[in-house]
mmCIF file of N, CA and C in Angstrom:
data_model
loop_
_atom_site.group_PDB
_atom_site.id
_atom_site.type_symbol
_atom_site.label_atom_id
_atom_site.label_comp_id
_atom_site.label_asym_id
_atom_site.label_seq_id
_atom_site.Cartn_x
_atom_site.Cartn_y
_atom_site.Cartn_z
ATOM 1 N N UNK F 1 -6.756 2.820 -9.604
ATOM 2 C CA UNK F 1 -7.343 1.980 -8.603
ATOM 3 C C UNK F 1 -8.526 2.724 -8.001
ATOM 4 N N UNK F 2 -9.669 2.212 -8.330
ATOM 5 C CA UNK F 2 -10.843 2.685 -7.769
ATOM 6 C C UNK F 2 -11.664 2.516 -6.208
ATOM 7 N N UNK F 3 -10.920 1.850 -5.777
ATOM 8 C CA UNK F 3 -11.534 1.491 -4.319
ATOM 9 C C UNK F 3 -12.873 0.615 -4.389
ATOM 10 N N UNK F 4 -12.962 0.072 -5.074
ATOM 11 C CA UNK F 4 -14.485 -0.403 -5.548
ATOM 12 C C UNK F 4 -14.013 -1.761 -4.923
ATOM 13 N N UNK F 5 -15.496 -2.706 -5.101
ATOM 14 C CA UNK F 5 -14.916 -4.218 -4.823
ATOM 15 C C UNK F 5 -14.191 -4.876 -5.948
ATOM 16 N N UNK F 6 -14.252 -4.408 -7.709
ATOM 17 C CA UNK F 6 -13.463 -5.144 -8.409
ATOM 18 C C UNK F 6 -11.930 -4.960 -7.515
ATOM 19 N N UNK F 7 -11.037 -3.990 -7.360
ATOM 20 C CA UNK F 7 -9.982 -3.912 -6.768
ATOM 21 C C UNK F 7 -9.785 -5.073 -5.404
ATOM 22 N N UNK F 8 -10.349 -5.193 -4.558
ATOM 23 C CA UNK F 8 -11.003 -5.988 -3.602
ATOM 24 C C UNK F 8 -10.476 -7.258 -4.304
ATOM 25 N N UNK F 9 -11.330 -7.532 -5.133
ATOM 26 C CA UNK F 9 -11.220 -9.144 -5.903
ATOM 27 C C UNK F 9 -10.240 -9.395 -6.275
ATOM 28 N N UNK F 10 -10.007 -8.290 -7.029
ATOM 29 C CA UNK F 10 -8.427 -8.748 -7.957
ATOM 30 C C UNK F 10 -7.040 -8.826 -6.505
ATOM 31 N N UNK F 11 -7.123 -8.355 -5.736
ATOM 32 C CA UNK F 11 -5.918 -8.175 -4.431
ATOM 33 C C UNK F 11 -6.509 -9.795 -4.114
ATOM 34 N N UNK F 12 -7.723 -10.101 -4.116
ATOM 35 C CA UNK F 12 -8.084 -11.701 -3.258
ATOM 36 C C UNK F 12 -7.441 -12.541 -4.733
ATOM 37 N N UNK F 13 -7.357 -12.314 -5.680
ATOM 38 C CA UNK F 13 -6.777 -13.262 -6.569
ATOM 39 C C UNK F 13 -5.678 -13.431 -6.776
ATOM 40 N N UNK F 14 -4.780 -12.450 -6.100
ATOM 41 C CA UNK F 14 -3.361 -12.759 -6.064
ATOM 42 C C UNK F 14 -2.632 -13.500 -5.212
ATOM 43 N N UNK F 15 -2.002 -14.563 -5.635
ATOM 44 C CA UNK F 15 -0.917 -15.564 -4.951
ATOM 45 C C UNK F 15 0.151 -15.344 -4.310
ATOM 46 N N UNK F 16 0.711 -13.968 -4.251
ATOM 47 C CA UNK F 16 1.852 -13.835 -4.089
ATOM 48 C C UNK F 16 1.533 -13.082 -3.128
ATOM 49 N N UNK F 17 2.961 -12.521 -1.965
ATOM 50 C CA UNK F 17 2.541 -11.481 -0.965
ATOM 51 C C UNK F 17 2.563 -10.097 -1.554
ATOM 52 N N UNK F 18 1.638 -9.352 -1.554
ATOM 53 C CA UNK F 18 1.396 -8.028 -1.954
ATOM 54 C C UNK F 18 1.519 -6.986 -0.500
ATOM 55 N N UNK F 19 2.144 -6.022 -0.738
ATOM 56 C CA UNK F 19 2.727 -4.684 0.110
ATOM 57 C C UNK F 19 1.775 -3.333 0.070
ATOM 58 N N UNK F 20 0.762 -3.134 0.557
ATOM 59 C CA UNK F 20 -0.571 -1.987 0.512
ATOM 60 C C UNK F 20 0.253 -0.693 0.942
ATOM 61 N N UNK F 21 0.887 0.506 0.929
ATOM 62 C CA UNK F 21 1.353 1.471 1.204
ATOM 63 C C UNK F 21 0.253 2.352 1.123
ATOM 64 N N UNK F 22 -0.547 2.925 1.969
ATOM 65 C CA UNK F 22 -1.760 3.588 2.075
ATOM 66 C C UNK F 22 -1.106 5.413 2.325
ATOM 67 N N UNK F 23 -1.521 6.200 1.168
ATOM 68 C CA UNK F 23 -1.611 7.451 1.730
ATOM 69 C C UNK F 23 -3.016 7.891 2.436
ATOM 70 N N UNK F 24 -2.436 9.025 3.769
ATOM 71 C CA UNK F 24 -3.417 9.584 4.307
ATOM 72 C C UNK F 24 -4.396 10.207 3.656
ATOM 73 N N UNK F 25 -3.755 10.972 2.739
ATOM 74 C CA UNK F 25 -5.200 12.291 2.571
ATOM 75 C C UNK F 25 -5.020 11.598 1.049
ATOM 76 N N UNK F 26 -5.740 12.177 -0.377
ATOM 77 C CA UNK F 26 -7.037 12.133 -1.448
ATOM 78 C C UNK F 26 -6.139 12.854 -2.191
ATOM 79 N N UNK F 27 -6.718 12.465 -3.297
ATOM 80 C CA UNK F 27 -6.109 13.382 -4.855
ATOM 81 C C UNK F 27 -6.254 14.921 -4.659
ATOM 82 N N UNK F 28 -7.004 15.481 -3.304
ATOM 83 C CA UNK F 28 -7.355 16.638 -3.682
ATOM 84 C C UNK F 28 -6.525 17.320 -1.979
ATOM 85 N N UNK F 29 -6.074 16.252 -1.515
ATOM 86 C CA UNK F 29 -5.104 16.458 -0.306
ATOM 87 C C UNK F 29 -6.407 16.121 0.902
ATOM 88 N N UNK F 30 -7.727 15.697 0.604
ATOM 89 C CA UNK F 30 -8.553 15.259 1.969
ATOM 90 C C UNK F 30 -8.675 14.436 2.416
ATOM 91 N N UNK F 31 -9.198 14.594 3.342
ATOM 92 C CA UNK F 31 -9.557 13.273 4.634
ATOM 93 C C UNK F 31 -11.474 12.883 4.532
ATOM 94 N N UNK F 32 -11.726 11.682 4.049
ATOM 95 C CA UNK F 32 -10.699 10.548 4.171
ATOM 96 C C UNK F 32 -9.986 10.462 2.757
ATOM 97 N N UNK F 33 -8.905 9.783 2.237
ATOM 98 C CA UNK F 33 -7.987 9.369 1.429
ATOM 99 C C UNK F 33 -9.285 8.201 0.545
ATOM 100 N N UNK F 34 -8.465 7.862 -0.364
ATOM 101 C CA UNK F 34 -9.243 6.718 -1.439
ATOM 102 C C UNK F 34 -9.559 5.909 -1.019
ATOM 103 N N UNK F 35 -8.473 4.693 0.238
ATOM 104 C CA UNK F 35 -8.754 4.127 1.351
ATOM 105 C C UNK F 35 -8.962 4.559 2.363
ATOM 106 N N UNK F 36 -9.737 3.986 3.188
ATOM 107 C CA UNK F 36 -10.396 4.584 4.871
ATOM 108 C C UNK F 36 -9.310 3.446 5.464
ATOM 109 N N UNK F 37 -9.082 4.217 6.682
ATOM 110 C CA UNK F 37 -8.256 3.191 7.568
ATOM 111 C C UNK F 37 -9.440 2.037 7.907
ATOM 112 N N UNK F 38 -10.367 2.432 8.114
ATOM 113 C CA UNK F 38 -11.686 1.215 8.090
ATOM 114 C C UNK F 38 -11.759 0.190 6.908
ATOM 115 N N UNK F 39 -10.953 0.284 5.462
ATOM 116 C CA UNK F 39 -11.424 -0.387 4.445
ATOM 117 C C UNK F 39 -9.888 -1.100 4.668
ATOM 118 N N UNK F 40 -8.859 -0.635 4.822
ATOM 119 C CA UNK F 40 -7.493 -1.510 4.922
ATOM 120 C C UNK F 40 -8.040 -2.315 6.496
ATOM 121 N N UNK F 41 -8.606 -1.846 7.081
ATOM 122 C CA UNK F 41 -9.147 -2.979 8.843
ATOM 123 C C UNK F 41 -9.554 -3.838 8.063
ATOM 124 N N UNK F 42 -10.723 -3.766 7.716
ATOM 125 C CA UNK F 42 -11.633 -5.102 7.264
ATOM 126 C C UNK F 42 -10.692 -6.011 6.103
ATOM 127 N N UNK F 43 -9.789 -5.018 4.831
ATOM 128 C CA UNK F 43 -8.870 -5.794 3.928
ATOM 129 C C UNK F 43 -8.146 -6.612 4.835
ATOM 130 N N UNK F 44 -7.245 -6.003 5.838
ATOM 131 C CA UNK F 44 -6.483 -6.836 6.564
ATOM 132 C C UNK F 44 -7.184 -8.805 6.831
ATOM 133 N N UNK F 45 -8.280 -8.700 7.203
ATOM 134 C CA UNK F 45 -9.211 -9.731 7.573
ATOM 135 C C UNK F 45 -9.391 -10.517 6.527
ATOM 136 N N UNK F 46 -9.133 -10.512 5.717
ATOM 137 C CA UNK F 46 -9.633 -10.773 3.725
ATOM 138 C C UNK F 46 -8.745 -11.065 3.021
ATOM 139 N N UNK F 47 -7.282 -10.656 3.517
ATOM 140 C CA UNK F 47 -6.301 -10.663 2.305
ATOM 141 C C UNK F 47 -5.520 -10.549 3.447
ATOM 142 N N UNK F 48 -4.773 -12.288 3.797
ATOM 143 C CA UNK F 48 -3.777 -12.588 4.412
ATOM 144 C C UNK F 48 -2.689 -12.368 3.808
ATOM 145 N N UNK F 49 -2.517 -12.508 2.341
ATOM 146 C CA UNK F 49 -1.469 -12.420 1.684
ATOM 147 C C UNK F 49 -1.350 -10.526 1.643
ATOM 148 N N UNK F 50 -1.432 -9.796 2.149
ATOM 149 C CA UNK F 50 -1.366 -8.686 2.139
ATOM 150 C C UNK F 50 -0.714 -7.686 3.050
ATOM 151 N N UNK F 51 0.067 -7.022 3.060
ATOM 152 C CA UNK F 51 0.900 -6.737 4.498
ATOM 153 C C UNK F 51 0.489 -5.002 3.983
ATOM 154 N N UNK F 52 -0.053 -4.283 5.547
ATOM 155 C CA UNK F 52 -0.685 -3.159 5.224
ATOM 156 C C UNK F 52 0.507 -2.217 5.730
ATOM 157 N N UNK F 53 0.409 -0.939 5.294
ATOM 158 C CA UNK F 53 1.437 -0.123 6.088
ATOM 159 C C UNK F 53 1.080 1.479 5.634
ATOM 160 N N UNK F 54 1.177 2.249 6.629
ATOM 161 C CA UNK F 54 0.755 3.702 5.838
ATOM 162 C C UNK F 54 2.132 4.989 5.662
ATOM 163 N N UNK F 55 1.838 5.091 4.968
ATOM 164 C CA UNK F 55 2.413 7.007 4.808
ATOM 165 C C UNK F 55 2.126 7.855 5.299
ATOM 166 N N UNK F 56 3.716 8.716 6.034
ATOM 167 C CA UNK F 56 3.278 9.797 6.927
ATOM 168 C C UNK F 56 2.980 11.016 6.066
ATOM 169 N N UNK F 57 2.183 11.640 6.702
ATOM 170 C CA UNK F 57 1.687 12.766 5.960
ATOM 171 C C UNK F 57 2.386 13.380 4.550
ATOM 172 N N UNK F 58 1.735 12.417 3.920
ATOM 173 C CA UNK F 58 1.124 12.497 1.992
ATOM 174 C C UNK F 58 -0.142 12.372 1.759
ATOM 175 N N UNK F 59 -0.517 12.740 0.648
ATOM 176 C CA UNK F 59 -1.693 12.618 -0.477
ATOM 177 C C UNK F 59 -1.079 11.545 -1.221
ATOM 178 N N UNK F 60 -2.556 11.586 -2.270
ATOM 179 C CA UNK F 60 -2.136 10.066 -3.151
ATOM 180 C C UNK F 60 -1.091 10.690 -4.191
ATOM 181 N N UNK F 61 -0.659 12.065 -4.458
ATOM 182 C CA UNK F 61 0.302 12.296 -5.629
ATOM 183 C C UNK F 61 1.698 12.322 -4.739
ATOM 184 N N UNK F 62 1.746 13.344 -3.350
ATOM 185 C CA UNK F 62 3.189 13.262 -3.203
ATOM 186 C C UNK F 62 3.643 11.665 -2.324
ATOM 187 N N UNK F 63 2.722 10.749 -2.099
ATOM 188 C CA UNK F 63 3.568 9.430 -1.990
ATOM 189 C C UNK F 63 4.320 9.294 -2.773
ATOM 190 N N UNK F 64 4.347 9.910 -4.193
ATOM 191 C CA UNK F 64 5.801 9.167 -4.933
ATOM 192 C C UNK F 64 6.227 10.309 -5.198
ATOM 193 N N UNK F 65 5.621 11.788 -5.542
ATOM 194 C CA UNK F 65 6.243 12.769 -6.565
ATOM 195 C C UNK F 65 6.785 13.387 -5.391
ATOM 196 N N UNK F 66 7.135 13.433 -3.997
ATOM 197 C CA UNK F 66 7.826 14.586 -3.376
ATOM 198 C C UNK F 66 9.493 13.598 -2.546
ATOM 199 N N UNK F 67 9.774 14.383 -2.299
ATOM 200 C CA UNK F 67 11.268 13.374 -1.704
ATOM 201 C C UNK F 67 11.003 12.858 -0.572
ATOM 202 N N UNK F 68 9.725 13.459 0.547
ATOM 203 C CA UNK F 68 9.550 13.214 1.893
ATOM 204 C C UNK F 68 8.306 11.786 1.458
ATOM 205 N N UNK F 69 7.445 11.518 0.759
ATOM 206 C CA UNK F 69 6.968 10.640 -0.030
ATOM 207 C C UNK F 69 8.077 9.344 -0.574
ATOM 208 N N UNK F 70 8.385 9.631 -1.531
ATOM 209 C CA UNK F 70 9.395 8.783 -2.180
ATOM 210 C C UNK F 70 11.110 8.180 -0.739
ATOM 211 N N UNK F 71 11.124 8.780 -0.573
ATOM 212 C CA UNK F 71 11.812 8.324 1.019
ATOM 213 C C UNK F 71 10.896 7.417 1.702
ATOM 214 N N UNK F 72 9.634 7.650 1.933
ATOM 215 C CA UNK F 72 8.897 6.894 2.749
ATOM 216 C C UNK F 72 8.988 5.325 2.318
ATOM 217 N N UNK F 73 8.225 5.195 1.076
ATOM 218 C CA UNK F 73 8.718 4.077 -0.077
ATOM 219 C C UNK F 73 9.092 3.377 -0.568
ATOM 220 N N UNK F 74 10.820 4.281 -0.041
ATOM 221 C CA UNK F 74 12.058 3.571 -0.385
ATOM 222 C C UNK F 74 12.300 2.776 0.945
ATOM 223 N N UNK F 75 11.880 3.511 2.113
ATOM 224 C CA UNK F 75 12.345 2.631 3.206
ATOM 225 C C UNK F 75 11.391 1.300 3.365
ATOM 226 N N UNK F 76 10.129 1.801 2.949
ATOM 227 C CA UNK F 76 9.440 -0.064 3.551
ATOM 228 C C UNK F 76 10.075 -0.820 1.976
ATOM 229 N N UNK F 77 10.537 -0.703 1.209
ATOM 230 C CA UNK F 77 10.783 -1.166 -0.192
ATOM 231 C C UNK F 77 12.165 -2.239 0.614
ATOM 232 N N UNK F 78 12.983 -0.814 1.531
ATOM 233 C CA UNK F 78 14.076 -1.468 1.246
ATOM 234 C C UNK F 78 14.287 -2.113 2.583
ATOM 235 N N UNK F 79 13.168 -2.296 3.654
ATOM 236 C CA UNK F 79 13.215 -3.045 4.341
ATOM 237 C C UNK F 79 12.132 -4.402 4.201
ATOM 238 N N UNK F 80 11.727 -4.652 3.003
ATOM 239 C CA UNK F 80 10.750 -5.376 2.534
ATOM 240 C C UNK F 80 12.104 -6.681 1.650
ATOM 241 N N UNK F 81 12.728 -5.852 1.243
ATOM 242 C CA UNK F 81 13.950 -6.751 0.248
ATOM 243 C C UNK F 81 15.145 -7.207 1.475
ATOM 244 N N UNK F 82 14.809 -6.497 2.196
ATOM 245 C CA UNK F 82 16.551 -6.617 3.172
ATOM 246 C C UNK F 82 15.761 -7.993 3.626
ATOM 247 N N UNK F 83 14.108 -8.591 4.148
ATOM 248 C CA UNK F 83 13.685 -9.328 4.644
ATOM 249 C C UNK F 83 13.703 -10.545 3.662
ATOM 250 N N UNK F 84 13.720 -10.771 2.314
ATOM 251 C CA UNK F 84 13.940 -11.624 1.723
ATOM 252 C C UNK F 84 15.168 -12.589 1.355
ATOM 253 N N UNK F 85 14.880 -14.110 1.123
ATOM 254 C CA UNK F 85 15.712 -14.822 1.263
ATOM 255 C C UNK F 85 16.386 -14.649 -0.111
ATOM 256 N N UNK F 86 17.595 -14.618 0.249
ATOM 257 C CA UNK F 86 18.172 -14.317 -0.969
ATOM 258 C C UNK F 86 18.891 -15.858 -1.491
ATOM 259 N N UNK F 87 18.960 -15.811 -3.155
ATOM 260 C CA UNK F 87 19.346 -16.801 -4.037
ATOM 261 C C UNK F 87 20.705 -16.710 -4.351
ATOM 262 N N UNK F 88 20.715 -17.831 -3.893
ATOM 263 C CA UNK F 88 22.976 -17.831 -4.337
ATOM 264 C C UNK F 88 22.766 -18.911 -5.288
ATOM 265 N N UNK F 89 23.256 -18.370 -6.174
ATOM 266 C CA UNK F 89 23.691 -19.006 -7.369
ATOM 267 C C UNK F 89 25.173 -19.265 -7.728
ATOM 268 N N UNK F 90 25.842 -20.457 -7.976
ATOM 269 C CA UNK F 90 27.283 -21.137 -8.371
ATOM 270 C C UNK F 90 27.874 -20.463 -9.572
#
């Protein structure tokens, strides 16, 4: 994901609700990160179907590769599913 406007477009072409999990710091651990909290502001405005939320202090690798990352994750994941209507089937 390049941060470019194709990314931009393709998030405005999706129908469904999409979940943005933003790390703080950059592939290289800096500030600013790939997203600017300024580029998820203005997304917010653009992409209703989009629910924004950030990560506490990660980079873009340990959001998933460290346990304090992957915990983070798991909790909006699993408070993202606990919020859905669930299907009962006979």
């Amino acid at each position: 994901m390049s941060g470019d406007t194709d990314y931009l477009a393709g998030l405005q072409g999706l129908t469904m609700p999409v979940h943005f999990i933003r790390a703080p710091r950059g592939l290289l651990n800096q500030v600013p990160a790939l997203y600017s909290p300024q580029e998820c502001d203005q997304w917010r405005s653009e992409l209703p179907h989009v629910t924004f939320s950030e990560a506490a202090d990660v980079n873009h690798y340990t959001i998933t590769l460290t346990q304090r990352g992957a915990d983070g994750v798991a909790g909006v994941m699993t408070e993202l599913l606990a919020n859905q209507p669930r299907e009962v089937r006979a």
